mmCIF file of C-alpha atoms and ligand atoms in Angstrom:
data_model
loop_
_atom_site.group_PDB
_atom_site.id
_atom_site.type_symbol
_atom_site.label_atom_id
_atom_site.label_comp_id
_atom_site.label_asym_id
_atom_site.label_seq_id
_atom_site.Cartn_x
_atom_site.Cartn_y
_atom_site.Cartn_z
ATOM 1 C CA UNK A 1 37.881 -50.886 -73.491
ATOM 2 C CA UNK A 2 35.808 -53.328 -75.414
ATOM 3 C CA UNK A 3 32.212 -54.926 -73.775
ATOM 4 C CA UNK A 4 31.511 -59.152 -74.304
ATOM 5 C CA UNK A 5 27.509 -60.034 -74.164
ATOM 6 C CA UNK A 6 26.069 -62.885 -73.463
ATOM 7 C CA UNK A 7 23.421 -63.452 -76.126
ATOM 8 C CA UNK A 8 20.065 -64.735 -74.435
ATOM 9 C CA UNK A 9 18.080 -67.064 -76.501
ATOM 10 C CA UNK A 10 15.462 -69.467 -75.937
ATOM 11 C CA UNK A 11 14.070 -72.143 -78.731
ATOM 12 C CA UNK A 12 16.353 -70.371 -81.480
ATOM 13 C CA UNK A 13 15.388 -67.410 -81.179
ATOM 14 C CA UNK A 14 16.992 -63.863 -79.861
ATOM 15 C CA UNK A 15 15.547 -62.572 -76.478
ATOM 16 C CA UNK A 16 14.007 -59.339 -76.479
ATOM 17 C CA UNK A 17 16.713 -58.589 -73.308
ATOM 18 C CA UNK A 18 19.468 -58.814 -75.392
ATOM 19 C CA UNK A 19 19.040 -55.650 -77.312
ATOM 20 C CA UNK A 20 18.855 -53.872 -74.176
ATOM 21 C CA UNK A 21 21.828 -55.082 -72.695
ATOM 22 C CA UNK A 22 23.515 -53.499 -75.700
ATOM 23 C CA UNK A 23 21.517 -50.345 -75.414
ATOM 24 C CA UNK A 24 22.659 -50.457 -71.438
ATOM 25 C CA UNK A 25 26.586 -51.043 -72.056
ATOM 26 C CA UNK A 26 26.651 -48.823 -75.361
ATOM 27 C CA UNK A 27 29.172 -46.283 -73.964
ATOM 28 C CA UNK A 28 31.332 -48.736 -72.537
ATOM 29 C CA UNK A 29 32.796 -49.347 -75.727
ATOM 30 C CA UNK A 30 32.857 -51.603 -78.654
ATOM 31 C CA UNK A 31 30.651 -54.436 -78.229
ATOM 32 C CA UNK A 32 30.937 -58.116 -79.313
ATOM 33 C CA UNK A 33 27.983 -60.412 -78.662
ATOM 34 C CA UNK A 34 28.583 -63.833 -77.727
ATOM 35 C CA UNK A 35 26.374 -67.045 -78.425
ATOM 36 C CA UNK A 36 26.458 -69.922 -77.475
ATOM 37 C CA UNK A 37 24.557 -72.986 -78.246
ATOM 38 C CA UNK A 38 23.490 -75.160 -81.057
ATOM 39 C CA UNK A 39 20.938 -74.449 -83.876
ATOM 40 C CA UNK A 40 22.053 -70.685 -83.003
ATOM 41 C CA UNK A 41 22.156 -69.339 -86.909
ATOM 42 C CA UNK A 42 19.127 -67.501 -86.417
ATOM 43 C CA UNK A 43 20.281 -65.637 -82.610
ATOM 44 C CA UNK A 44 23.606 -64.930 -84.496
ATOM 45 C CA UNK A 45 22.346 -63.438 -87.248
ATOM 46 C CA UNK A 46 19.403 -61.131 -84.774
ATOM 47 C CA UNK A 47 22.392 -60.229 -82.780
ATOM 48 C CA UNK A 48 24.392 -59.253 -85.653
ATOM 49 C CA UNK A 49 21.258 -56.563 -86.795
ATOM 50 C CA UNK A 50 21.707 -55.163 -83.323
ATOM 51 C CA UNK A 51 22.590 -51.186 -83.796
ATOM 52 C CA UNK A 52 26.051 -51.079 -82.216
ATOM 53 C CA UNK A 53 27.242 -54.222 -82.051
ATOM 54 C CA UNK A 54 30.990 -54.626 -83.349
ATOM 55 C CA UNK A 55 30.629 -58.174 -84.137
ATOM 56 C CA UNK A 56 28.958 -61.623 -83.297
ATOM 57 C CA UNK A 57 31.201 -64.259 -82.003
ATOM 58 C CA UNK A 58 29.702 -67.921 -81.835
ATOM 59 C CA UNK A 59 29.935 -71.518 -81.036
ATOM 60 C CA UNK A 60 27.718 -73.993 -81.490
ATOM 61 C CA UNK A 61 27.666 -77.843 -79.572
ATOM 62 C CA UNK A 62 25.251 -79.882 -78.777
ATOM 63 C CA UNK A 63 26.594 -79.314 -74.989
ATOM 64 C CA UNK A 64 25.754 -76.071 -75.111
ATOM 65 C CA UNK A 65 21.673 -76.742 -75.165
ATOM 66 C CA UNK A 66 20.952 -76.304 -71.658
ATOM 67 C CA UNK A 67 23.433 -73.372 -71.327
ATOM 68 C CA UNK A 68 24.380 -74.549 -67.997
ATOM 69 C CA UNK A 69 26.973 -72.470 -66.069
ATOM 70 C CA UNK A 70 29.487 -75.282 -66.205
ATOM 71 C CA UNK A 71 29.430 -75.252 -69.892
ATOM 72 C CA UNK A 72 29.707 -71.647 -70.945
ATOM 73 C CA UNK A 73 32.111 -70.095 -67.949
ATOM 74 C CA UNK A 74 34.848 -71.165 -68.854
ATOM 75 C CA UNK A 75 34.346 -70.422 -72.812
ATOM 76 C CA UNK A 76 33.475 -66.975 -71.288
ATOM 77 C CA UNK A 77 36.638 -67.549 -69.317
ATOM 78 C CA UNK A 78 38.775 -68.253 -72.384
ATOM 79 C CA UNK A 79 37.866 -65.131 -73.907
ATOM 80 C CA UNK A 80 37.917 -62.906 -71.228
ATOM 81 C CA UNK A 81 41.179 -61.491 -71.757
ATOM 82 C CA UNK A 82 39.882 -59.090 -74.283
ATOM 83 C CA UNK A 83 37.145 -57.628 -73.099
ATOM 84 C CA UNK A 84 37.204 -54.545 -69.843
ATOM 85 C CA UNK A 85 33.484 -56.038 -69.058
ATOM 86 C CA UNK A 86 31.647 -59.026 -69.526
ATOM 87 C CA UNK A 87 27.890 -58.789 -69.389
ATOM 88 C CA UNK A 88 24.863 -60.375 -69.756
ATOM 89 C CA UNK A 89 20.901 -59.962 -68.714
ATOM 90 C CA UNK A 90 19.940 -61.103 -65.299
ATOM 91 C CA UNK A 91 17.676 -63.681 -66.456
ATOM 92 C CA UNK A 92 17.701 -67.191 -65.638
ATOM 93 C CA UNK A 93 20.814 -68.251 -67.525
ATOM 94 C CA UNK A 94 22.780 -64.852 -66.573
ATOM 95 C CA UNK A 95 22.244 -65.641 -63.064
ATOM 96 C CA UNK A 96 23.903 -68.632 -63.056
ATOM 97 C CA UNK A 97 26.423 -68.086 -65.329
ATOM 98 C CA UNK A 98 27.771 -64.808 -64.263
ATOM 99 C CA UNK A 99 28.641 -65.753 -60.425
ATOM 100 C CA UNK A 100 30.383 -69.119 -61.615
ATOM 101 C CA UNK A 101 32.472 -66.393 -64.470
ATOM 102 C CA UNK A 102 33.456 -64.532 -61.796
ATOM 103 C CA UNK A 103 34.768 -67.035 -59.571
ATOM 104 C CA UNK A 104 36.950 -68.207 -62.534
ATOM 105 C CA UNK A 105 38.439 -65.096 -63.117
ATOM 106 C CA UNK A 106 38.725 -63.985 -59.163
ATOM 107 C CA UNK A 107 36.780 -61.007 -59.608
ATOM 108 C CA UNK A 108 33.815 -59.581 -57.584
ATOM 109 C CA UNK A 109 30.472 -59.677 -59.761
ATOM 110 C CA UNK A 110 28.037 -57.035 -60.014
ATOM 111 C CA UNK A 111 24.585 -58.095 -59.845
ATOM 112 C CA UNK A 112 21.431 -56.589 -61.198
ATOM 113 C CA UNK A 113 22.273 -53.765 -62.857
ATOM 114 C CA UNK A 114 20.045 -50.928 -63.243
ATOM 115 C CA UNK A 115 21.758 -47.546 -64.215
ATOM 116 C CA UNK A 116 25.544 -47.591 -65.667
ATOM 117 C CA UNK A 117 27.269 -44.186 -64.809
ATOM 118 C CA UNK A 118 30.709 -44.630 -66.020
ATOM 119 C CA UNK A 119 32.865 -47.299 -66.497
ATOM 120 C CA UNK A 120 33.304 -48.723 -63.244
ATOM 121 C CA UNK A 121 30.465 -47.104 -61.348
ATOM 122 C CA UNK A 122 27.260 -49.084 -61.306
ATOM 123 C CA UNK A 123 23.497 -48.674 -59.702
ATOM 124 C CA UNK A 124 21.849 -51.492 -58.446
ATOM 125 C CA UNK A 125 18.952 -52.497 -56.198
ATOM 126 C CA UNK A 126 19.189 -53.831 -52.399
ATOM 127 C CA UNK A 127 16.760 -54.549 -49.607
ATOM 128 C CA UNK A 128 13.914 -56.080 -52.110
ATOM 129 C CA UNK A 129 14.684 -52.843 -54.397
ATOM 130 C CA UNK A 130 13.790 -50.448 -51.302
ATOM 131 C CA UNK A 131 17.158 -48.637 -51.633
ATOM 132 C CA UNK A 132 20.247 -48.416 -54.881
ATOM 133 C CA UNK A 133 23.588 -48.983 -54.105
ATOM 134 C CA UNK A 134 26.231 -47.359 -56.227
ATOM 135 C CA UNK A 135 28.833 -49.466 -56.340
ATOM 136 C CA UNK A 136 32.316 -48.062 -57.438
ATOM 137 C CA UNK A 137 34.732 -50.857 -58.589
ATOM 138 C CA UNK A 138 38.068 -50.459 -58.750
ATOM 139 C CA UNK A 139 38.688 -53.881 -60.702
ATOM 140 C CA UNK A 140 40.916 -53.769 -64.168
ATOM 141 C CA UNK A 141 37.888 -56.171 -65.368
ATOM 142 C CA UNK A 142 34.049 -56.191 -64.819
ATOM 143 C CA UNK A 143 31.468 -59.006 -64.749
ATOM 144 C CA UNK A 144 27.793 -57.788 -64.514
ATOM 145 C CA UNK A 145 24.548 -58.730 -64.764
ATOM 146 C CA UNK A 146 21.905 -56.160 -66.205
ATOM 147 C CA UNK A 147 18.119 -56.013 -65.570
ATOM 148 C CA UNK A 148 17.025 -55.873 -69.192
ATOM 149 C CA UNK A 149 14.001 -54.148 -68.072
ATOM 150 C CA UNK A 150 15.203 -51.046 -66.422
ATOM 151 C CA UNK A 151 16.353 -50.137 -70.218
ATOM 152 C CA UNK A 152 15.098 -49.460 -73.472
ATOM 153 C CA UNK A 153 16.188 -51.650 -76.151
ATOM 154 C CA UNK A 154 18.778 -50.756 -78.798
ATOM 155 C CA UNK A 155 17.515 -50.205 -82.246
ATOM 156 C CA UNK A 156 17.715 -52.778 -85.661
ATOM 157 C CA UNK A 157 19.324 -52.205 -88.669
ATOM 158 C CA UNK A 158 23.224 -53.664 -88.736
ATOM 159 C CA UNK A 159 25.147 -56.144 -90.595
ATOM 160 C CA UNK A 160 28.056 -56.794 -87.690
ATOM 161 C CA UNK A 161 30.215 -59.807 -88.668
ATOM 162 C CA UNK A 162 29.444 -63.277 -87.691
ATOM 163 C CA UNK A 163 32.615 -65.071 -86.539
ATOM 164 C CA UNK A 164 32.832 -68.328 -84.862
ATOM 165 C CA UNK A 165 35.134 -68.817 -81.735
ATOM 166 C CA UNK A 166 37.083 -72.153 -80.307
ATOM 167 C CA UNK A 167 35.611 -73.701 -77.175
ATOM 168 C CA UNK A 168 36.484 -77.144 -75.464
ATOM 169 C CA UNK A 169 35.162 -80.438 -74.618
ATOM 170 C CA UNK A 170 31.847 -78.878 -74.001
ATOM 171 C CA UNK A 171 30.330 -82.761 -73.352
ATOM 172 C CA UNK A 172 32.991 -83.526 -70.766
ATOM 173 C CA UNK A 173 31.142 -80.914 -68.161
ATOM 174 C CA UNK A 174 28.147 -80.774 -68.807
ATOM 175 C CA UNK A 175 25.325 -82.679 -70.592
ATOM 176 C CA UNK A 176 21.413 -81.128 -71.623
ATOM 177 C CA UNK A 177 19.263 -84.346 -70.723
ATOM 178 C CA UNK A 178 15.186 -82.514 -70.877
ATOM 179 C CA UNK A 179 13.836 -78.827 -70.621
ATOM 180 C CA UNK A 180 10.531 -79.175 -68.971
ATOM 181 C CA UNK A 181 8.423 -76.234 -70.630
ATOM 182 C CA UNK A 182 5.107 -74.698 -69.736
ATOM 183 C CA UNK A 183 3.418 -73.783 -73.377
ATOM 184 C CA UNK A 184 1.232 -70.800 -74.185
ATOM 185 C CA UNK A 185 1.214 -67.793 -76.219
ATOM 186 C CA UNK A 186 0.950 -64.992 -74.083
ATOM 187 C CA UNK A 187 3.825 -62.243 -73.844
ATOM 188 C CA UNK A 188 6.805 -62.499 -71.670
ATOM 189 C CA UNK A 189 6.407 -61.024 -68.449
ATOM 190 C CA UNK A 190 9.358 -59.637 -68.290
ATOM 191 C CA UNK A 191 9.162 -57.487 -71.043
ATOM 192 C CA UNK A 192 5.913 -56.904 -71.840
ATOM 193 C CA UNK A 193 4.584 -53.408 -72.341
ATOM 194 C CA UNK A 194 1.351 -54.395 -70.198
ATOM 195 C CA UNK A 195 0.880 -56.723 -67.580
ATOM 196 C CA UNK A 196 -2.216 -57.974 -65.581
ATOM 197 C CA UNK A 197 -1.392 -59.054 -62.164
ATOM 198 C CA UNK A 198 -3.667 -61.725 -59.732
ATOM 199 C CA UNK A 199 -3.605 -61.711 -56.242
ATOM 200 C CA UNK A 200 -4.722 -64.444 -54.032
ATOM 201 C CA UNK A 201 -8.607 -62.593 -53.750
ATOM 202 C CA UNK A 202 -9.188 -64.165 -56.962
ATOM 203 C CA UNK A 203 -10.301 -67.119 -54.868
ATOM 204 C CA UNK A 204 -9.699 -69.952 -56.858
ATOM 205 C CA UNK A 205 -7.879 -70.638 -60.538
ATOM 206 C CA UNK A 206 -10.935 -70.340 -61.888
ATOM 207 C CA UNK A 207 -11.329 -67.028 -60.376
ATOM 208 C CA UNK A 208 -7.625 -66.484 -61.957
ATOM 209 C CA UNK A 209 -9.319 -66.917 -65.442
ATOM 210 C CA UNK A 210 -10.936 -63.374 -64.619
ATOM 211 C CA UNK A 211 -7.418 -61.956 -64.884
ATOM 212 C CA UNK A 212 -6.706 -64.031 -67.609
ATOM 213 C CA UNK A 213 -9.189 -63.144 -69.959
ATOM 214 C CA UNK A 214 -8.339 -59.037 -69.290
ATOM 215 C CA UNK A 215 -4.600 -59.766 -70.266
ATOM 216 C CA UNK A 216 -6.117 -61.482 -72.954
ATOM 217 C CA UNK A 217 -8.289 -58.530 -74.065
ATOM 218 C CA UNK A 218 -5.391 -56.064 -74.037
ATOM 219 C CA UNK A 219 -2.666 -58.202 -75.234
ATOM 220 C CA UNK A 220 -0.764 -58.432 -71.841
ATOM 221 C CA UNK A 221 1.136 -60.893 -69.781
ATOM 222 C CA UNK A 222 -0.249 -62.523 -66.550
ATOM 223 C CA UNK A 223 1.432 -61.898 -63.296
ATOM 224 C CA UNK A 224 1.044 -63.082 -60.408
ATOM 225 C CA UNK A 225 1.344 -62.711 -56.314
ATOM 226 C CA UNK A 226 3.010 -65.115 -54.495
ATOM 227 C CA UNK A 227 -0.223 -65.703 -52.313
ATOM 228 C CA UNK A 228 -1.833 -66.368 -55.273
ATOM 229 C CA UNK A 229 0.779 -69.080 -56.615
ATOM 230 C CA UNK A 230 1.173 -70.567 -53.109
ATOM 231 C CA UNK A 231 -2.338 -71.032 -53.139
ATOM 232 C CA UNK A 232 -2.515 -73.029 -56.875
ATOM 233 C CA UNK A 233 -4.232 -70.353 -58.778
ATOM 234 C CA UNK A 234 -1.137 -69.366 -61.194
ATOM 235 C CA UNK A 235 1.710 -71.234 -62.022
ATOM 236 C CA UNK A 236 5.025 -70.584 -60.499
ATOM 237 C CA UNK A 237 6.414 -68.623 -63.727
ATOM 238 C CA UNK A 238 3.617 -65.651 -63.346
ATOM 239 C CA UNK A 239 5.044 -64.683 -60.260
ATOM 240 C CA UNK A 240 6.273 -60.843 -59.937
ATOM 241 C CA UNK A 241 8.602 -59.613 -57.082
ATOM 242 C CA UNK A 242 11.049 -60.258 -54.363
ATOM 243 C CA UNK A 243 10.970 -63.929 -54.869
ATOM 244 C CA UNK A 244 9.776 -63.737 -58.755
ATOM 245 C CA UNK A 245 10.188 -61.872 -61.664
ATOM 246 C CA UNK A 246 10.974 -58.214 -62.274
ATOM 247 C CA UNK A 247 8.555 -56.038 -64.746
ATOM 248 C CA UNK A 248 8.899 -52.898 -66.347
ATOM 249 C CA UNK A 249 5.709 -52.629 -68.367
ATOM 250 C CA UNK A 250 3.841 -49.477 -68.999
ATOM 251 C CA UNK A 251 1.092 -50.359 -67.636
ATOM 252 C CA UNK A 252 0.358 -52.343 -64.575
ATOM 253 C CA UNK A 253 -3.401 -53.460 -63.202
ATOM 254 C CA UNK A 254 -3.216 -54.851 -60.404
ATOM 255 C CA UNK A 255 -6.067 -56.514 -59.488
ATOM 256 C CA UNK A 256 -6.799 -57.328 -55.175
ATOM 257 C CA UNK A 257 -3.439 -57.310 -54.423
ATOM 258 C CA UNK A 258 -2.246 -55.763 -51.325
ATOM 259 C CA UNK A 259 1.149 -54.322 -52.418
ATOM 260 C CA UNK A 260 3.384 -56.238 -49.458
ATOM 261 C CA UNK A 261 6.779 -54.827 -50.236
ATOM 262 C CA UNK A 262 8.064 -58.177 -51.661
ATOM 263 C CA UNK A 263 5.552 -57.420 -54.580
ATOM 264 C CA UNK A 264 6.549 -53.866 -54.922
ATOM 265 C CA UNK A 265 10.174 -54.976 -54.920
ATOM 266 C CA UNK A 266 9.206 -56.457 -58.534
ATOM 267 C CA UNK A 267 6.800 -53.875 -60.163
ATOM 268 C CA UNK A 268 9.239 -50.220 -59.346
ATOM 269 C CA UNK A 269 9.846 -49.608 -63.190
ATOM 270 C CA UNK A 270 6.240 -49.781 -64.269
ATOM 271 C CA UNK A 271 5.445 -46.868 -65.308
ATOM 272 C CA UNK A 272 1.493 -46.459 -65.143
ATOM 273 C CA UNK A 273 0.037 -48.672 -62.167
ATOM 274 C CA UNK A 274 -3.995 -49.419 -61.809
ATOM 275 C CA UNK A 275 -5.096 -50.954 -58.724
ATOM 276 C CA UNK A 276 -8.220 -52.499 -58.446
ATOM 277 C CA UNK A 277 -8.987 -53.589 -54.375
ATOM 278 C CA UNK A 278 -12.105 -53.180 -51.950
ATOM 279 C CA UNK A 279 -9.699 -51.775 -49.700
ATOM 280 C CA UNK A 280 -8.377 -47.641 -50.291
ATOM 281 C CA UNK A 281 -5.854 -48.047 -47.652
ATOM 282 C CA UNK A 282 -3.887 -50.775 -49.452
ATOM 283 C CA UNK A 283 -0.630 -50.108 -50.255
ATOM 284 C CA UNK A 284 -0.712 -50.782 -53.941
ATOM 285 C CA UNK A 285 -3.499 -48.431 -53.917
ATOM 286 C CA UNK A 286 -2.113 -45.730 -52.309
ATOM 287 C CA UNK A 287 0.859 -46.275 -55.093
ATOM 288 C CA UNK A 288 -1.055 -46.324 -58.238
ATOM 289 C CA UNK A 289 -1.675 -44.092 -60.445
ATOM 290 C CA UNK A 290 -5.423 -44.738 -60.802
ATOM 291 C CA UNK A 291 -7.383 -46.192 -58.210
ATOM 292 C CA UNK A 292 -10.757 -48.471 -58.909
ATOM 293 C CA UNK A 293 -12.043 -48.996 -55.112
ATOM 294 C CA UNK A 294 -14.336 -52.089 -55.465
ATOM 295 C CA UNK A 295 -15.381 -56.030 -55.474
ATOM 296 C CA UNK A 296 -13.260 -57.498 -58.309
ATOM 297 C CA UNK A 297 -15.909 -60.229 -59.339
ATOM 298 C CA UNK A 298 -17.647 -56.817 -59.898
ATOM 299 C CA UNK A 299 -14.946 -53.945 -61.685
ATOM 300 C CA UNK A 300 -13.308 -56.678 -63.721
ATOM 301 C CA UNK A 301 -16.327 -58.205 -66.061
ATOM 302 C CA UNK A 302 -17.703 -54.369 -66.040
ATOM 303 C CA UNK A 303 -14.472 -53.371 -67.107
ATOM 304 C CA UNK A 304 -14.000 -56.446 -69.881
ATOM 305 C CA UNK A 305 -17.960 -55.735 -70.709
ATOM 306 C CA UNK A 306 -16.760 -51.957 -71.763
ATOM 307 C CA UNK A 307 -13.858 -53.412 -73.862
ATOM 308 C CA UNK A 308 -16.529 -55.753 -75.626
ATOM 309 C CA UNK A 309 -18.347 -52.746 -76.571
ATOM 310 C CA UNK A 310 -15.124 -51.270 -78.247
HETATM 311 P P1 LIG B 401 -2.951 -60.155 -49.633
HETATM 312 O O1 LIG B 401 -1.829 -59.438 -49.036
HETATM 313 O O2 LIG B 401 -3.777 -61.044 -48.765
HETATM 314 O O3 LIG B 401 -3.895 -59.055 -50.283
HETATM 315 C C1 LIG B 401 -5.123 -59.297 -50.861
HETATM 316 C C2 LIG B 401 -5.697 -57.958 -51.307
HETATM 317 O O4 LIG B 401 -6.889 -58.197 -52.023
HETATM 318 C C3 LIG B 401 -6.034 -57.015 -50.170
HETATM 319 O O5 LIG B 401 -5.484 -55.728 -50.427
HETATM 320 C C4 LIG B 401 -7.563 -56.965 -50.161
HETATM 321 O O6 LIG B 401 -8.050 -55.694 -49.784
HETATM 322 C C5 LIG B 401 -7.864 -57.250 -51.610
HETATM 323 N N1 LIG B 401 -9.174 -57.874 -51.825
HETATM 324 C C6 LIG B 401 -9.774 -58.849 -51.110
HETATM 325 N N2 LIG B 401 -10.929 -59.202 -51.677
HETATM 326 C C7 LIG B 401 -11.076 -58.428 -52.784
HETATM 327 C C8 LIG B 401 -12.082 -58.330 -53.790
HETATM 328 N N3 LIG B 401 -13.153 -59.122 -53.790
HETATM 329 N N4 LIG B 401 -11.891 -57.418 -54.774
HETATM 330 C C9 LIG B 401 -10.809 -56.604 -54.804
HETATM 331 N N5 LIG B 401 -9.846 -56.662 -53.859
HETATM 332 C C10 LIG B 401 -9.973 -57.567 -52.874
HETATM 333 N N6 LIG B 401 4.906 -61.795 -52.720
HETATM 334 C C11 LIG B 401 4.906 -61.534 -54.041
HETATM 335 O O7 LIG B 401 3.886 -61.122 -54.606
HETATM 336 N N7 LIG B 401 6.049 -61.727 -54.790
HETATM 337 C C12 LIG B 401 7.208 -62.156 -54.247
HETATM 338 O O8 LIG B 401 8.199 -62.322 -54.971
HETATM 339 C C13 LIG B 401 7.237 -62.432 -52.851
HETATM 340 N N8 LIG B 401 8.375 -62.843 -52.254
HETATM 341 C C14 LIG B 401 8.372 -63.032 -50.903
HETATM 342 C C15 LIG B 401 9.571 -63.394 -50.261
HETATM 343 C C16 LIG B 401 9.601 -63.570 -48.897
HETATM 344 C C17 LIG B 401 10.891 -63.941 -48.250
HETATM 345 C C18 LIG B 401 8.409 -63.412 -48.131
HETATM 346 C C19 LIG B 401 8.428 -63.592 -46.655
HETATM 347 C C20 LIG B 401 7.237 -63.071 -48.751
HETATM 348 C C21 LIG B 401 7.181 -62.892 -50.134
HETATM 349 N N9 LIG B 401 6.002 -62.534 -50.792
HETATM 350 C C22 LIG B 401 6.033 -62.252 -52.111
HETATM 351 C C23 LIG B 401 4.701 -62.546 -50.093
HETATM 352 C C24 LIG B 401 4.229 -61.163 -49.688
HETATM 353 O O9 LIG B 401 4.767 -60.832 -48.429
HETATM 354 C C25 LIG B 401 2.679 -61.119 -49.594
HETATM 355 O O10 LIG B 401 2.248 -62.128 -48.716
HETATM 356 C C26 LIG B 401 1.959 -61.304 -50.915
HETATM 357 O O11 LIG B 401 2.509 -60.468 -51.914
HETATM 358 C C27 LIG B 401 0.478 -60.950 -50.723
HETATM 359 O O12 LIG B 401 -0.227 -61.312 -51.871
HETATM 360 P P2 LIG B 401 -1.675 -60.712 -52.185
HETATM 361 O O13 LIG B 401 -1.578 -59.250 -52.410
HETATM 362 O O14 LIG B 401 -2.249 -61.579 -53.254
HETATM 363 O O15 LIG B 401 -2.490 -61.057 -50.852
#
């Protein structure tokens, strides 16, 4: 048995999932990671300190920039022979790519991984994460996606080989013509250790900045209902759930938001959850592990005032 990663990378650099898809598939067996895209030396050589990893296969074209589905399936196709799984995080790219893999090879994916008990049993979350499904495959060959959050990340300190592998007419499929970005400096949601959540009592985006300027305080990401995004108070890429992103953080405060089950569907590996709402029947506040019943405009600048003081 031998496991091929997908390397996740964004602006040249490593993503933090990617060491925790190698923690997650560790006793699968050996593990090569693959990237693929262009300006790449940097991800290679990250990938290549990951503990574990057998050795870093690349290939670079200018093709490969938007890492579009059409143009890495089928060099994930070509290589597939090899390998007893092929994996990568469920992130953006993962969910694209993965689907469109397995369709080339005729196999049945499995989707968001969250527990790996053997090599062909699998846990994963359905119904909006209010049930896991173990799903017991009896496929020669195994393409999954992981949550990267529902594991820790394995450790540094590796030289694995860097080796670079054949691939197509990459430009004939596929061509990167703009990444729109949003820019800022705050952690990634999901896999930040704390994360301040809005919901759509804030009132306004300037109410949002309230949030904003906690998360800033402790060094946390934003998140984000999807009230409060519907509404135009956060941007579409803060929101957490069903319909959003997944977080694992340590910490969660969420501040007036109900806890609808779509939200809760995102938030179930947080370990520590604050909930800060007027209301002590809310869900979410019947959840948390510490409860601050109260006006937000109120417990939020009192709380931020005490932090001040520190
Ligand atoms: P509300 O439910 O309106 O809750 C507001 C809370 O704020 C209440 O608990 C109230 O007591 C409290 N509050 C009011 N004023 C104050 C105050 N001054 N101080 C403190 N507390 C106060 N939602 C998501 O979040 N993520 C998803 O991914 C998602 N996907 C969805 C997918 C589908 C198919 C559908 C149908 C819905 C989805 N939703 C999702 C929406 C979800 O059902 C809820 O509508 C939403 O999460 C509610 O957001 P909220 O908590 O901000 O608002």
């Amino acid at each position: 048995m031998a496991v091929l990663v997908l390397a996740d990378h964004d602006l040249g650099r490593l993503s933090p999932a990617t060491p925790r898809v190698v923690h997650a598939v560790a006793e699968l067996g050996p593990i090569d990671v693959l990237v693929l895209g262009e300006g790449i030396d940097e991800v290679a050589a990250e990938a290549a300190a990951i503990a574990g990893v057998r050795r870093v296969r690349v290939a670079q074209d200018a093709g490969l920039l938007g890492q579009s589905a059409e143009a890495l399936a089928p060099i994930l196709a070509d290589l597939a022979e090899g390998y007893t799984h092929i994996v990568g995080s469920a992130g953006a790219v993962g969910r694209d790519v993965f689907p469109h893999l397995a369709a080339r090879l005729d196999l049945m994916p499995v989707t968001d991984v969250v527990a790996i008990l053997g090599p062909n049993r699998f846990q994963r979350p359905i119904y909006a994460g209010n049930a896991i499904e173990t799903v017991v495959s009896n496929q020669d060959k195994h393409v999954l996606t992981i949550r990267a959050s529902a594991f820790r990340a394995a450790a540094r300190g590796n030289e694995a080989a860097i080796e670079p592998v054949p691939h197509g007419d990459v430009a004939a499929v596929a061509k990167f013509v703009a990444a729109h970005r949003t820019e800022g400096d705050v952690p990634d949601l999901a896999t930040a250790q704390i994360v301040v959540g809005g919901g759509v009592s804030v009132g306004s985006a300037e109410g949002f900045k309230l949030v904003e300027q906690l998360a800033a305080w402790l060094g946390a990401a934003v998140g984000a209902t999807r009230a409060a995004v519907d509404a135009g108070y956060a941007p579409n890429d803060w929101q957490v759930g069903q319909t959003g992103k997944i977080i694992a953080p340590d910490l969660y405060i969420a501040i007036g938001i109900s806890g609808a089950l779509q939200h809760l569907a995102g938030i179930q590996g947080a370990k520590k959850i604050v909930a800060i709402n007027t209301d002590a029947e809310a869900p979410l506040v019947k959840l948390a592990d510490v409860a601050l019943i109260g006006d937000l405009f109120t417990v939020v600048p009192a709380l931020i005032g005490e932090l001040d003081r520190l």
